[in-house]
């Protein structure tokens, strides 16, 4: 009989033998199959991101060598992260063979190694602590609390994304969807493992259907040796240049300087730098109301413990369909006269917006919409500064201007989530996997 450690290694190499516990040694191994999946399907062929999940797990487990050590708890952590990743991409992977194969393989490996579905998951690479005793990589080193430096040591330049909220209110998501929404009351903009952002939108005047952001709360969660938990809160006519406890940095930890607030224009413009997660936040007060803009690495955006509970993560998922406003329908119904007595006629609103926003993109259209619904000329500046923040924060300069408004109608989202047809060149690989399915079932 094999000693326990040897049995663990053999089990790990046998890996993915299907759902049954009695799969024999001739069954398909997990690691060769994972390598096959990584090499067979170019990521550009489908919106399904399962290859990214496969690659991250392969990297986290050193291509299958992880199991040769005594680090079974860490392997379970990597498996849970793998499972979370597959759940994140489930919506766009329906019918994708590689996706369903990965899901079955994860379930089997978790059973083989007695991994609990509840527990810690792998975080972005910046969470990896250096070896004990390495004076150049101590946890109090500034590099440990600097996302870009930590990331560059392991991979290429991180992919940054942008989200913004402004006006009555208009949302640009991390995936560059642009929506006009009702969302009256308190709504979560961002909700991930590092950061929570909530906005409160109130009517611009009693009885008005038009709303704007009157309160903003940002919670930076406690993070390793970098920062203590910090709360930033802004309201109408109160844009503080400090956190709620009066401090301007991350607290008393060694890496506290990796989180700081800078007041750009007193009472009008504040910038928060969270270098430990590679994130920049811009908060403005324009007129009476607030605007929000953020630049954040994609892996931080998606660092969510329970994807199923993140349905109202507006910056990631957009506004619920029943909260979205069809701008074109509103414009057609409004006609040349003001929508409300205090609002501008269309021609006047268009002329005022043209002064600050010469390109007739969605920011220009949002400006016109706001003047038609509120009559408050300050909304012109809100749209202008929102576009200026995009120019500063967005990593893709070809996507500064958007021209097609996004409004998901019932049924369209499900249709969009369907699998893309695979190119003819991949047909042979797909057929091979289909032939292997009986071994995996």
Short mmCIF file of C-alpha atoms in Angstrom, two decimals:
data_model
loop_
_atom_site.label_atom_id
_atom_site.label_comp_id
_atom_site.label_asym_id
_atom_site.label_seq_id
_atom_site.Cartn_x
_atom_site.Cartn_y
_atom_site.Cartn_z
CA UNK A 1 0.00 0.00 0.00
CA UNK A 2 1.32 3.41 -0.88
CA UNK A 3 2.18 5.92 1.86
CA UNK A 4 -0.27 8.88 2.14
CA UNK A 5 1.92 11.41 0.35
CA UNK A 6 2.62 9.09 -2.56
CA UNK A 7 -1.09 8.37 -2.91
CA UNK A 8 -1.76 12.13 -3.03
CA UNK A 9 0.74 12.59 -5.84
CA UNK A 10 -0.67 9.69 -7.84
CA UNK A 11 -4.23 10.97 -7.33
CA UNK A 12 -3.14 14.41 -8.47
CA UNK A 13 -1.60 13.03 -11.63
CA UNK A 14 -4.63 10.91 -12.31
CA UNK A 15 -6.48 14.12 -11.72
CA UNK A 16 -9.58 14.39 -13.80
CA UNK A 17 -10.96 10.86 -14.13
CA UNK A 18 -14.61 11.69 -14.42
CA UNK A 19 -17.28 12.01 -11.77
CA UNK A 20 -17.08 8.40 -10.58
CA UNK A 21 -14.63 7.54 -7.81
CA UNK A 22 -13.73 4.29 -9.49
CA UNK A 23 -12.22 5.70 -12.66
CA UNK A 24 -9.32 3.54 -13.69
CA UNK A 25 -5.78 4.57 -14.64
CA UNK A 26 -6.67 4.51 -18.31
CA UNK A 27 -9.17 7.34 -17.86
CA UNK A 28 -8.31 10.79 -19.20
CA UNK A 29 -5.94 12.74 -16.91
CA UNK A 30 -6.83 16.24 -15.80
CA UNK A 31 -3.55 18.00 -16.52
CA UNK A 32 -3.12 16.75 -20.10
CA UNK A 33 -6.74 17.65 -20.77
CA UNK A 34 -6.29 21.12 -19.30
CA UNK A 35 -3.21 21.64 -21.44
CA UNK A 36 -5.19 20.45 -24.46
CA UNK A 37 -7.99 22.91 -23.72
CA UNK A 38 -5.50 25.74 -23.34
CA UNK A 39 -3.92 25.05 -26.71
CA UNK A 40 -6.96 24.13 -28.77
CA UNK A 41 -9.30 27.12 -28.49
CA UNK A 42 -8.03 30.64 -29.24
CA UNK A 43 -9.58 33.08 -26.76
CA UNK A 44 -10.75 35.44 -29.51
CA UNK A 45 -13.26 32.98 -30.95
CA UNK A 46 -15.90 33.42 -28.23
CA UNK A 47 -16.95 35.79 -25.45
CA UNK A 48 -16.62 32.79 -23.13
CA UNK A 49 -13.61 33.40 -20.86
CA UNK A 50 -13.03 29.81 -19.78
CA UNK A 51 -9.52 29.80 -21.27
CA UNK A 52 -8.60 32.66 -18.95
CA UNK A 53 -9.85 30.58 -16.00
CA UNK A 54 -7.90 27.55 -17.22
CA UNK A 55 -4.73 29.60 -17.64
CA UNK A 56 -4.99 31.17 -14.20
CA UNK A 57 -5.46 27.78 -12.54
CA UNK A 58 -2.63 26.27 -14.56
CA UNK A 59 -0.37 29.12 -13.48
CA UNK A 60 -1.47 28.98 -9.82
CA UNK A 61 -0.70 25.27 -9.62
CA UNK A 62 2.57 25.51 -11.57
CA UNK A 63 1.21 23.44 -14.44
CA UNK A 64 0.30 20.45 -12.28
CA UNK A 65 3.43 20.28 -10.10
CA UNK A 66 1.64 21.85 -7.13
CA UNK A 67 0.32 18.49 -5.98
CA UNK A 68 3.79 17.07 -5.53
CA UNK A 69 4.17 19.20 -2.39
CA UNK A 70 2.38 19.10 0.94
CA UNK A 71 0.34 22.18 0.04
CA UNK A 72 -3.07 20.52 -0.29
CA UNK A 73 -4.86 23.49 1.42
CA UNK A 74 -3.33 25.86 -1.12
CA UNK A 75 -4.43 23.54 -3.91
CA UNK A 76 -8.00 23.69 -2.57
CA UNK A 77 -7.73 27.46 -2.51
CA UNK A 78 -6.67 27.44 -6.15
CA UNK A 79 -9.54 25.09 -7.01
CA UNK A 80 -12.08 27.38 -5.32
CA UNK A 81 -10.68 30.32 -7.27
CA UNK A 82 -10.99 28.25 -10.45
CA UNK A 83 -14.63 27.47 -9.58
CA UNK A 84 -15.36 31.17 -8.91
CA UNK A 85 -13.84 32.06 -12.26
CA UNK A 86 -16.03 29.54 -14.09
CA UNK A 87 -19.13 30.94 -12.38
CA UNK A 88 -18.17 34.45 -13.47
CA UNK A 89 -18.09 33.39 -17.11
CA UNK A 90 -21.02 30.96 -16.97
CA UNK A 91 -23.44 33.36 -18.67
CA UNK A 92 -21.35 33.59 -21.84
CA UNK A 93 -20.27 29.94 -21.87
CA UNK A 94 -23.55 28.11 -22.29
CA UNK A 95 -22.96 25.17 -24.61
CA UNK A 96 -19.19 25.67 -24.63
CA UNK A 97 -17.51 22.27 -24.45
CA UNK A 98 -14.33 23.46 -22.76
CA UNK A 99 -16.40 25.25 -20.10
CA UNK A 100 -18.52 22.21 -19.21
CA UNK A 101 -15.44 19.97 -19.19
CA UNK A 102 -13.72 22.35 -16.75
CA UNK A 103 -16.75 22.47 -14.44
CA UNK A 104 -16.91 18.67 -14.23
CA UNK A 105 -13.15 18.46 -13.67
CA UNK A 106 -13.28 20.97 -10.80
CA UNK A 107 -16.07 19.08 -9.06
CA UNK A 108 -14.16 15.83 -9.33
CA UNK A 109 -10.87 17.26 -8.05
CA UNK A 110 -12.59 18.96 -5.12
CA UNK A 111 -14.10 15.63 -4.17
CA UNK A 112 -10.83 13.73 -4.54
CA UNK A 113 -8.97 16.16 -2.28
CA UNK A 114 -11.80 16.79 0.20
CA UNK A 115 -11.88 20.48 -0.64
CA UNK A 116 -14.69 22.50 0.91
CA UNK A 117 -16.66 24.79 -1.39
CA UNK A 118 -16.50 27.43 1.36
CA UNK A 119 -13.18 28.99 2.20
CA UNK A 120 -10.54 31.38 0.87
CA UNK A 121 -9.92 31.78 -2.82
CA UNK A 122 -6.79 32.88 -4.65
CA UNK A 123 -6.53 36.62 -5.00
CA UNK A 124 -4.67 38.68 -7.62
CA UNK A 125 -0.92 38.14 -7.62
CA UNK A 126 -0.27 41.22 -5.52
CA UNK A 127 -1.55 39.26 -2.51
CA UNK A 128 1.34 36.77 -2.73
CA UNK A 129 3.63 37.38 0.24
CA UNK A 130 7.41 37.10 -0.25
CA UNK A 131 9.46 34.28 1.34
CA UNK A 132 10.26 34.81 5.00
CA UNK A 133 13.68 36.26 5.63
CA UNK A 134 14.05 37.96 2.25
CA UNK A 135 15.04 41.47 3.26
CA UNK A 136 14.40 42.81 -0.23
CA UNK A 137 10.78 41.55 -0.27
CA UNK A 138 9.52 42.18 3.26
CA UNK A 139 5.81 42.82 3.68
CA UNK A 140 6.60 46.40 4.68
CA UNK A 141 8.36 47.04 1.37
CA UNK A 142 6.69 49.79 -0.71
CA UNK A 143 6.77 47.43 -3.70
CA UNK A 144 4.48 44.97 -1.93
CA UNK A 145 1.84 47.69 -1.68
CA UNK A 146 2.33 48.90 -5.25
CA UNK A 147 0.10 46.97 -7.65
CA UNK A 148 1.91 47.79 -10.88
CA UNK A 149 5.34 46.84 -9.55
CA UNK A 150 4.05 43.63 -8.03
CA UNK A 151 2.16 42.69 -11.19
CA UNK A 152 5.04 43.43 -13.57
CA UNK A 153 7.24 40.98 -11.71
CA UNK A 154 4.92 38.17 -12.80
CA UNK A 155 3.16 39.18 -16.01
CA UNK A 156 2.65 41.76 -18.71
CA UNK A 157 1.02 45.14 -18.20
CA UNK A 158 -2.35 44.77 -16.41
CA UNK A 159 -5.50 45.60 -18.33
CA UNK A 160 -7.19 48.68 -16.86
CA UNK A 161 -10.90 49.44 -17.09
CA UNK A 162 -13.03 52.50 -16.40
CA UNK A 163 -16.45 53.16 -14.89
CA UNK A 164 -18.19 56.49 -14.49
CA UNK A 165 -21.49 57.88 -13.19
CA UNK A 166 -22.73 61.42 -13.75
CA UNK A 167 -25.77 63.55 -14.45
CA UNK A 168 -29.33 62.25 -14.38
CA UNK A 169 -27.66 59.59 -13.91
CA UNK A 170 -25.69 58.16 -16.81
CA UNK A 171 -23.55 55.07 -16.32
CA UNK A 172 -20.53 53.93 -18.30
CA UNK A 173 -19.65 50.40 -17.17
CA UNK A 174 -16.29 48.65 -17.00
CA UNK A 175 -17.20 47.03 -20.33
CA UNK A 176 -17.98 50.40 -22.00
CA UNK A 177 -21.72 49.98 -21.99
CA UNK A 178 -23.46 53.35 -21.73
CA UNK A 179 -26.85 53.58 -20.05
CA UNK A 180 -29.22 56.20 -18.70
CA UNK A 181 -30.94 54.95 -15.58
CA UNK A 182 -33.56 55.83 -12.98
CA UNK A 183 -31.90 54.13 -9.95
CA UNK A 184 -33.47 56.39 -7.32
CA UNK A 185 -32.26 55.70 -3.79
CA UNK A 186 -29.13 53.79 -2.73
CA UNK A 187 -27.37 51.56 -5.29
CA UNK A 188 -24.02 49.69 -5.28
CA UNK A 189 -21.63 50.82 -8.01
CA UNK A 190 -18.74 48.55 -7.02
CA UNK A 191 -18.74 45.52 -4.72
CA UNK A 192 -15.61 43.37 -4.82
CA UNK A 193 -13.06 41.91 -2.45
CA UNK A 194 -11.18 45.17 -1.98
CA UNK A 195 -13.64 47.99 -2.40
CA UNK A 196 -17.29 48.95 -1.97
CA UNK A 197 -18.83 52.02 -3.58
CA UNK A 198 -22.44 53.03 -3.03
CA UNK A 199 -24.29 56.03 -4.44
CA UNK A 200 -27.58 57.60 -3.41
CA UNK A 201 -29.62 59.32 -6.11
CA UNK A 202 -32.40 61.76 -5.23
CA UNK A 203 -34.94 63.74 -7.31
CA UNK A 204 -33.51 67.02 -8.57
CA UNK A 205 -36.69 68.69 -7.29
CA UNK A 206 -39.76 67.48 -5.38
CA UNK A 207 -41.96 65.34 -7.60
CA UNK A 208 -39.42 65.26 -10.43
CA UNK A 209 -38.66 62.03 -12.27
CA UNK A 210 -35.10 63.26 -12.88
CA UNK A 211 -32.56 62.11 -10.27
CA UNK A 212 -28.89 62.83 -9.59
CA UNK A 213 -26.24 61.62 -7.17
CA UNK A 214 -26.48 63.37 -3.81
CA UNK A 215 -24.35 61.03 -1.67
CA UNK A 216 -21.35 58.77 -2.25
CA UNK A 217 -19.77 56.25 0.13
CA UNK A 218 -16.51 54.41 -0.59
CA UNK A 219 -15.17 51.67 1.70
CA UNK A 220 -11.56 50.57 1.24
CA UNK A 221 -11.27 47.19 2.94
CA UNK A 222 -8.43 46.25 5.28
CA UNK A 223 -5.60 44.86 3.17
CA UNK A 224 -2.56 42.97 4.49
CA UNK A 225 0.24 45.25 5.69
CA UNK A 226 -0.81 48.05 3.36
CA UNK A 227 -3.95 49.79 4.64
CA UNK A 228 -6.51 49.72 7.41
CA UNK A 229 -10.19 49.87 6.49
CA UNK A 230 -11.04 53.41 5.46
CA UNK A 231 -14.35 55.07 4.66
CA UNK A 232 -14.79 58.09 2.42
CA UNK A 233 -18.16 59.84 2.30
CA UNK A 234 -19.24 62.82 0.22
CA UNK A 235 -22.60 64.57 0.09
CA UNK A 236 -24.11 67.57 -1.62
CA UNK A 237 -22.15 70.68 -0.63
CA UNK A 238 -19.68 68.55 1.33
CA UNK A 239 -16.73 67.11 -0.59
CA UNK A 240 -14.15 66.36 2.12
CA UNK A 241 -10.45 66.04 1.45
CA UNK A 242 -10.05 63.32 4.09
CA UNK A 243 -11.51 59.99 5.15
CA UNK A 244 -14.30 59.82 7.70
CA UNK A 245 -11.74 59.46 10.54
CA UNK A 246 -9.95 62.64 9.46
CA UNK A 247 -6.91 60.89 7.99
CA UNK A 248 -5.61 61.32 4.45
CA UNK A 249 -3.83 57.99 4.04
CA UNK A 250 -4.22 54.26 4.73
CA UNK A 251 -3.67 54.42 8.49
CA UNK A 252 -0.86 53.13 10.69
CA UNK A 253 0.39 50.20 8.62
CA UNK A 254 3.76 50.14 6.87
CA UNK A 255 2.20 50.64 3.45
CA UNK A 256 -0.25 53.37 4.49
CA UNK A 257 1.06 55.73 1.81
CA UNK A 258 -0.35 53.39 -0.85
CA UNK A 259 -3.77 54.93 -0.15
CA UNK A 260 -4.08 58.69 -0.14
CA UNK A 261 -6.50 61.53 -0.85
CA UNK A 262 -5.53 64.63 -2.80
CA UNK A 263 -7.75 67.69 -3.01
CA UNK A 264 -7.41 69.07 -6.55
CA UNK A 265 -9.97 71.90 -6.27
CA UNK A 266 -11.36 72.67 -2.80
CA UNK A 267 -14.97 71.60 -2.54
CA UNK A 268 -15.12 70.55 -6.19
CA UNK A 269 -12.58 67.86 -7.10
CA UNK A 270 -10.97 65.10 -5.02
CA UNK A 271 -8.73 62.28 -6.24
CA UNK A 272 -8.10 59.08 -4.30
CA UNK A 273 -5.10 56.91 -5.21
CA UNK A 274 -5.18 53.29 -4.03
CA UNK A 275 -1.85 52.07 -5.41
CA UNK A 276 -2.01 48.72 -3.62
CA UNK A 277 -4.89 47.75 -5.94
CA UNK A 278 -3.81 49.91 -8.90
CA UNK A 279 -6.94 52.05 -8.59
CA UNK A 280 -7.62 55.78 -9.10
CA UNK A 281 -10.95 57.36 -8.11
CA UNK A 282 -12.13 60.85 -9.05
CA UNK A 283 -15.03 62.45 -7.17
CA UNK A 284 -16.40 65.83 -8.22
CA UNK A 285 -19.16 68.14 -7.13
CA UNK A 286 -20.62 69.90 -10.15
CA UNK A 287 -23.38 72.31 -9.22
CA UNK A 288 -25.21 70.60 -6.35
CA UNK A 289 -24.57 66.99 -7.38
CA UNK A 290 -21.71 64.50 -7.41
CA UNK A 291 -19.94 62.63 -10.20
CA UNK A 292 -17.82 59.49 -9.89
CA UNK A 293 -15.09 58.02 -12.09
CA UNK A 294 -12.67 55.14 -11.49
CA UNK A 295 -9.75 53.42 -13.20
CA UNK A 296 -9.26 49.85 -11.97
CA UNK A 297 -7.35 46.74 -13.13
CA UNK A 298 -9.59 44.08 -14.65
CA UNK A 299 -8.56 41.39 -12.16
CA UNK A 300 -9.44 43.69 -9.25
CA UNK A 301 -12.80 44.45 -10.89
CA UNK A 302 -13.53 40.72 -11.04
CA UNK A 303 -12.21 39.83 -7.57
CA UNK A 304 -15.63 38.81 -6.27
CA UNK A 305 -16.06 36.07 -3.66
CA UNK A 306 -19.63 35.15 -4.59
CA UNK A 307 -20.51 36.07 -8.13
CA UNK A 308 -24.13 35.01 -7.70
CA UNK A 309 -24.75 37.76 -5.13
CA UNK A 310 -23.30 40.54 -7.28
CA UNK A 311 -26.34 41.22 -9.46
CA UNK A 312 -26.44 44.90 -8.49
CA UNK A 313 -22.75 45.63 -9.09
CA UNK A 314 -23.73 48.43 -11.50
CA UNK A 315 -20.24 49.25 -12.78
CA UNK A 316 -19.85 45.63 -13.85
CA UNK A 317 -23.36 44.51 -14.82
CA UNK A 318 -25.07 47.80 -15.68
CA UNK A 319 -28.47 48.94 -14.48
CA UNK A 320 -31.35 46.45 -14.24
CA UNK A 321 -33.49 46.52 -17.38
CA UNK A 322 -36.47 47.96 -15.52
CA UNK A 323 -34.30 50.88 -14.39
CA UNK A 324 -32.99 51.81 -17.84
CA UNK A 325 -34.34 54.74 -19.81
CA UNK A 326 -34.67 54.61 -23.59
CA UNK A 327 -33.19 57.97 -24.56
CA UNK A 328 -34.45 57.84 -28.14
CA UNK A 329 -38.02 57.11 -27.05
CA UNK A 330 -37.86 59.94 -24.54
CA UNK A 331 -36.52 62.34 -27.15
CA UNK A 332 -39.24 61.39 -29.65
CA UNK A 333 -41.96 61.87 -27.03
CA UNK A 334 -40.56 65.16 -25.77
CA UNK A 335 -40.78 67.10 -29.03
CA UNK A 336 -39.42 70.66 -29.31
CA UNK A 337 -41.14 71.91 -26.14
CA UNK A 338 -39.52 71.51 -22.66
CA UNK A 339 -40.26 68.24 -20.88
CA UNK A 340 -40.96 70.16 -17.66
CA UNK A 341 -41.65 73.89 -17.19
CA UNK A 342 -38.17 74.56 -15.76
CA UNK A 343 -36.34 72.71 -18.58
CA UNK A 344 -34.81 74.06 -21.77
CA UNK A 345 -36.35 73.66 -25.23
CA UNK A 346 -34.47 71.15 -27.35
CA UNK A 347 -32.72 73.66 -29.60
CA UNK A 348 -31.49 75.68 -26.62
CA UNK A 349 -30.31 72.55 -24.79
CA UNK A 350 -28.46 71.30 -27.88
CA UNK A 351 -26.74 74.67 -28.37
CA UNK A 352 -25.59 74.88 -24.74
CA UNK A 353 -24.21 71.32 -24.81
CA UNK A 354 -22.45 71.96 -28.11
CA UNK A 355 -20.43 74.74 -26.50
CA UNK A 356 -18.68 72.32 -24.11
CA UNK A 357 -19.05 69.06 -26.05
CA UNK A 358 -18.43 69.67 -29.77
CA UNK A 359 -18.41 65.94 -30.62
CA UNK A 360 -21.98 64.64 -30.79
CA UNK A 361 -21.27 61.43 -28.90
CA UNK A 362 -23.19 59.93 -25.98
CA UNK A 363 -21.78 62.48 -23.55
CA UNK A 364 -23.24 65.22 -25.71
CA UNK A 365 -26.56 63.34 -25.91
CA UNK A 366 -26.52 62.84 -22.13
CA UNK A 367 -26.00 66.56 -21.67
CA UNK A 368 -28.98 67.37 -23.89
CA UNK A 369 -31.12 64.80 -22.07
CA UNK A 370 -30.25 66.32 -18.70
CA UNK A 371 -31.07 69.86 -19.77
CA UNK A 372 -34.39 68.65 -21.17
CA UNK A 373 -35.29 66.89 -17.92
CA UNK A 374 -33.82 69.20 -15.27
CA UNK A 375 -33.32 72.70 -16.66
CA UNK A 376 -30.09 72.87 -14.63
CA UNK A 377 -27.25 74.19 -16.80
CA UNK A 378 -24.69 72.66 -14.38
CA UNK A 379 -25.45 69.27 -15.92
CA UNK A 380 -23.60 70.52 -18.99
CA UNK A 381 -20.44 70.71 -16.90
CA UNK A 382 -21.15 67.31 -15.35
CA UNK A 383 -21.10 65.69 -18.81
CA UNK A 384 -18.03 67.70 -19.80
CA UNK A 385 -16.01 66.66 -16.72
CA UNK A 386 -17.18 63.05 -17.06
CA UNK A 387 -15.65 62.98 -20.56
CA UNK A 388 -12.49 64.68 -19.28
CA UNK A 389 -12.17 61.95 -16.64
CA UNK A 390 -12.53 59.30 -19.35
CA UNK A 391 -9.65 60.91 -21.23
CA UNK A 392 -7.51 60.69 -18.09
CA UNK A 393 -8.57 57.29 -16.79
CA UNK A 394 -9.51 55.10 -19.76
CA UNK A 395 -6.68 52.91 -21.03
CA UNK A 396 -8.03 52.65 -24.61
CA UNK A 397 -7.85 56.04 -26.28
CA UNK A 398 -9.87 54.72 -29.22
CA UNK A 399 -12.88 54.30 -26.92
CA UNK A 400 -13.05 57.78 -25.44
CA UNK A 401 -16.16 58.65 -27.43
CA UNK A 402 -19.11 56.29 -27.53
CA UNK A 403 -21.89 56.71 -30.08
CA UNK A 404 -24.34 53.87 -29.52
CA UNK A 405 -26.34 53.81 -26.33
CA UNK A 406 -26.71 50.42 -24.65
CA UNK A 407 -30.13 49.32 -23.51
CA UNK A 408 -30.70 45.62 -22.97
CA UNK A 409 -34.27 44.61 -23.74
CA UNK A 410 -35.87 41.52 -22.13
CA UNK A 411 -34.75 38.43 -24.02
CA UNK A 412 -31.82 40.13 -25.72
CA UNK A 413 -29.43 39.46 -22.85
CA UNK A 414 -30.14 35.74 -22.98
CA UNK A 415 -29.74 35.71 -26.75
CA UNK A 416 -26.44 37.56 -26.50
CA UNK A 417 -25.18 35.01 -24.00
CA UNK A 418 -25.49 32.13 -26.46
CA UNK A 419 -22.32 30.52 -27.72
CA UNK A 420 -20.58 31.82 -30.81
CA UNK A 421 -20.16 29.26 -33.58
CA UNK A 422 -16.66 27.80 -33.60
CA UNK A 423 -14.53 28.37 -36.70
CA UNK A 424 -14.17 25.44 -39.10
CA UNK A 425 -10.51 25.08 -38.15
CA UNK A 426 -11.53 24.08 -34.60
CA UNK A 427 -14.06 21.47 -35.68
CA UNK A 428 -11.57 18.62 -35.39
CA UNK A 429 -10.63 19.60 -31.83
CA UNK A 430 -14.30 19.87 -30.85
CA UNK A 431 -15.06 16.43 -32.27
CA UNK A 432 -12.12 14.99 -30.36
CA UNK A 433 -13.43 16.40 -27.11
CA UNK A 434 -16.91 15.13 -27.87
CA UNK A 435 -15.44 11.66 -28.28
CA UNK A 436 -13.83 12.00 -24.85
CA UNK A 437 -17.02 13.09 -23.08
CA UNK A 438 -18.11 9.56 -22.10
CA UNK A 439 -14.91 9.32 -20.06
CA UNK A 440 -15.74 12.59 -18.30
CA UNK A 441 -19.42 12.00 -17.60
#
